[in-house]
GROMACS .gro file of C-alpha atoms in nm:
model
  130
    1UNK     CA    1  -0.354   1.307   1.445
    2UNK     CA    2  -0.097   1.593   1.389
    3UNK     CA    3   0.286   1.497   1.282
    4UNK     CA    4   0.418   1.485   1.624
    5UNK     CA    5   0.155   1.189   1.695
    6UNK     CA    6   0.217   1.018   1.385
    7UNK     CA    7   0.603   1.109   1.407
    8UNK     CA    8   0.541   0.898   1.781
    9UNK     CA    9   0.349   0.600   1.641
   10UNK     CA   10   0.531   0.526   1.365
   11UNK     CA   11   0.889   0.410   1.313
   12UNK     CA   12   1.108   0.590   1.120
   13UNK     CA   13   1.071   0.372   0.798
   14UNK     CA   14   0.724   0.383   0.819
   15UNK     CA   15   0.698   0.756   0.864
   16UNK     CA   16   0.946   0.822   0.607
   17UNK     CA   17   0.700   0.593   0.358
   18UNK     CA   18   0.375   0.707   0.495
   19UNK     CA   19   0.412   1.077   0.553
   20UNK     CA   20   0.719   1.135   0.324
   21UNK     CA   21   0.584   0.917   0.015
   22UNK     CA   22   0.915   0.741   0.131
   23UNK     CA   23   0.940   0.349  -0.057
   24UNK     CA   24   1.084   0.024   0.016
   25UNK     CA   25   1.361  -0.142  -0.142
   26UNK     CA   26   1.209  -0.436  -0.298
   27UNK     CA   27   1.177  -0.787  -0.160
   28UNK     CA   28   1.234  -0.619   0.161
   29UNK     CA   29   0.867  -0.618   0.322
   30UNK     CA   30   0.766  -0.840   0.600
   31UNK     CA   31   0.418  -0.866   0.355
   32UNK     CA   32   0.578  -0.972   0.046
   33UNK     CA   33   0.491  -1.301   0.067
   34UNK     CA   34   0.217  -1.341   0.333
   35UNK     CA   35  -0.104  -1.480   0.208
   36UNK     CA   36  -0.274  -1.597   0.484
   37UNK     CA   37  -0.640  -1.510   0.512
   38UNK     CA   38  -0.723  -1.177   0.686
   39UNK     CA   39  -0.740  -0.796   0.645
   40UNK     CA   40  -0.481  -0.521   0.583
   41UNK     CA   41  -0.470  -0.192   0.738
   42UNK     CA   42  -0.306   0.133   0.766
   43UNK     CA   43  -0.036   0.123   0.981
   44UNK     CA   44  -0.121   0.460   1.054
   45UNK     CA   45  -0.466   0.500   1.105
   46UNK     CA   46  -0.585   0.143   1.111
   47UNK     CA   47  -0.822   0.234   0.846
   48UNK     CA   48  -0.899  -0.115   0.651
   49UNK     CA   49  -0.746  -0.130   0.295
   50UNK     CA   50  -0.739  -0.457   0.134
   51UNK     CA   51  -0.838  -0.820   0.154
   52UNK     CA   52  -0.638  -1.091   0.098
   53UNK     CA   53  -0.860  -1.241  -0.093
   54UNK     CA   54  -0.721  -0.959  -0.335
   55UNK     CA   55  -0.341  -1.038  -0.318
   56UNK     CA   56  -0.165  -1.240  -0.545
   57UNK     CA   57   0.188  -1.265  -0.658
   58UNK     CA   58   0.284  -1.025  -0.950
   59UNK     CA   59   0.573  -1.135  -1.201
   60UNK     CA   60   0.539  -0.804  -1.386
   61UNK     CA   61   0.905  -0.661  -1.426
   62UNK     CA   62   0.961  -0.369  -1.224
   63UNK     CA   63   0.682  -0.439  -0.986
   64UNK     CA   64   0.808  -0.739  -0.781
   65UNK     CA   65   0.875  -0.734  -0.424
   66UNK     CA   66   0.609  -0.515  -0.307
   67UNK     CA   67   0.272  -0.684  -0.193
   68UNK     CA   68   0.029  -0.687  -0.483
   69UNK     CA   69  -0.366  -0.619  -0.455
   70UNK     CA   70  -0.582  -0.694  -0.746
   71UNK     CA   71  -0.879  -0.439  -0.537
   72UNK     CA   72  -0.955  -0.254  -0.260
   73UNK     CA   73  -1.161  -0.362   0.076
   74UNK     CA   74  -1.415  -0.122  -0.008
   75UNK     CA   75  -1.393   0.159  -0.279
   76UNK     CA   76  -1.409   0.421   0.008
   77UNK     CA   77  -1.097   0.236   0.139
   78UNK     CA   78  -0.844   0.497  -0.034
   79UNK     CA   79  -0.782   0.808  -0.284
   80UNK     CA   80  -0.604   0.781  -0.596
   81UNK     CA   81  -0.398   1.097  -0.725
   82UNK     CA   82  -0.213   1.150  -1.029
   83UNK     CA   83   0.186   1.131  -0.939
   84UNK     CA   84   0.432   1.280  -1.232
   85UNK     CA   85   0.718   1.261  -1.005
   86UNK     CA   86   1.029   1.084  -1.104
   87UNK     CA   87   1.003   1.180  -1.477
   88UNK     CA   88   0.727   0.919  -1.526
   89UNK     CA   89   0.318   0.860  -1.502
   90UNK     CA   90   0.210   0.702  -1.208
   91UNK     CA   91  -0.116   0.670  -0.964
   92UNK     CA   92  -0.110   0.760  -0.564
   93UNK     CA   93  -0.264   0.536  -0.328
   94UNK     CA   94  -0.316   0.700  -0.027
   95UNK     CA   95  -0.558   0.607   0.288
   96UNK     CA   96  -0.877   0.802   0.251
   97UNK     CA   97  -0.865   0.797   0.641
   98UNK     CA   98  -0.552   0.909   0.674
   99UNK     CA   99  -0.354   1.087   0.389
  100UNK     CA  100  -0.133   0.869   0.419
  101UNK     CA  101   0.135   0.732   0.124
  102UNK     CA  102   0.073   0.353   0.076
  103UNK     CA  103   0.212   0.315  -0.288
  104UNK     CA  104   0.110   0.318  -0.662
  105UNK     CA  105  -0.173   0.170  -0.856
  106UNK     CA  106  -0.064   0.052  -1.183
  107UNK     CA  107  -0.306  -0.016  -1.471
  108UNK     CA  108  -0.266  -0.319  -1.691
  109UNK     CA  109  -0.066  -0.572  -1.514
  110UNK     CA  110  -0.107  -0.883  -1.700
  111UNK     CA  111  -0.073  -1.071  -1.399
  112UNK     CA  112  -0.326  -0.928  -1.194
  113UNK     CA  113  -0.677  -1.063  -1.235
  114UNK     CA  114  -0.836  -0.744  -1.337
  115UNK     CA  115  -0.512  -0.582  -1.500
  116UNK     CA  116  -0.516  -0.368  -1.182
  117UNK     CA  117  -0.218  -0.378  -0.980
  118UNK     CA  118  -0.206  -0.193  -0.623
  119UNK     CA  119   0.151  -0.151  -0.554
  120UNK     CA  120   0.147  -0.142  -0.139
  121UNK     CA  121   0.447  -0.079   0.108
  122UNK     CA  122   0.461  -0.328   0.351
  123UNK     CA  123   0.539  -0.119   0.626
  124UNK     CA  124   0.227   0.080   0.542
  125UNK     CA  125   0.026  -0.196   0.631
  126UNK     CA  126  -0.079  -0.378   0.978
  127UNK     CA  127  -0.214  -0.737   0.875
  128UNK     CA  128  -0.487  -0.886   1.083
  129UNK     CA  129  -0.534  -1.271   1.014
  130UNK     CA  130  -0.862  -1.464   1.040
   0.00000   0.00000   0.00000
């Protein structure tokens, strides 16, 4: 797929997220608080992410109101790439499918069962249930 087609697909939040490493404002995500069984996808692609046998509800300050993953689908789900923008340390997620921006992967939440903490734009993701 070439901009145009993903420019055509998309809506304009989602493209702004997904191809211009766009965010949401938090809380705001039709996935914040869906935890019904199924998978999650790129609402690009369609590439499969993340289960939700992996999401929980994070109370880490600063990282509430995004859906939270504790792990991926499969480990060939996405890439990971150093991000120094905004004056601070973080960790891309984007779909190894794809290229496309889904959000950050923060180390060490203490809520998160494995201290892992996938930081995922809702309108990054399609959700099918089970």
């Amino acid at each position: 797929m070439d901009e145009a087609d993903f420019r055509q697909k998309l809506t304009p939040a989602q493209y702004r997220v997904l191809r211009e490493k766009g965010t949401e404002a938090p809380g705001t995500g039709k996935y914040v608080d869906t935890f019904d069984d199924g998978m999650y996808h790129c609402a690009a692609c369609g590439n499969t992410l993340f289960s939700s046998e992996h999401k929980y509800e994070s109370t880490t300050p600063g990282l509430v109101g995004w859906p939270a993953f504790s792990d991926l689908a499969s480990n060939e789900a996405v890439n990971l790439k150093p991000d120094d923008a905004l004056g601070m340390h973080r960790t891309e997620v984007t779909c190894a499918h794809c290229g496309s921006h889904l959000g950050h992967l923060f180390e060490g939440d203490p809520t998160a069962p494995n201290g892992k903490h996938y930081c995922i734009n809702s309108c990054a993701l399609d959700f099918s249930g089970r």
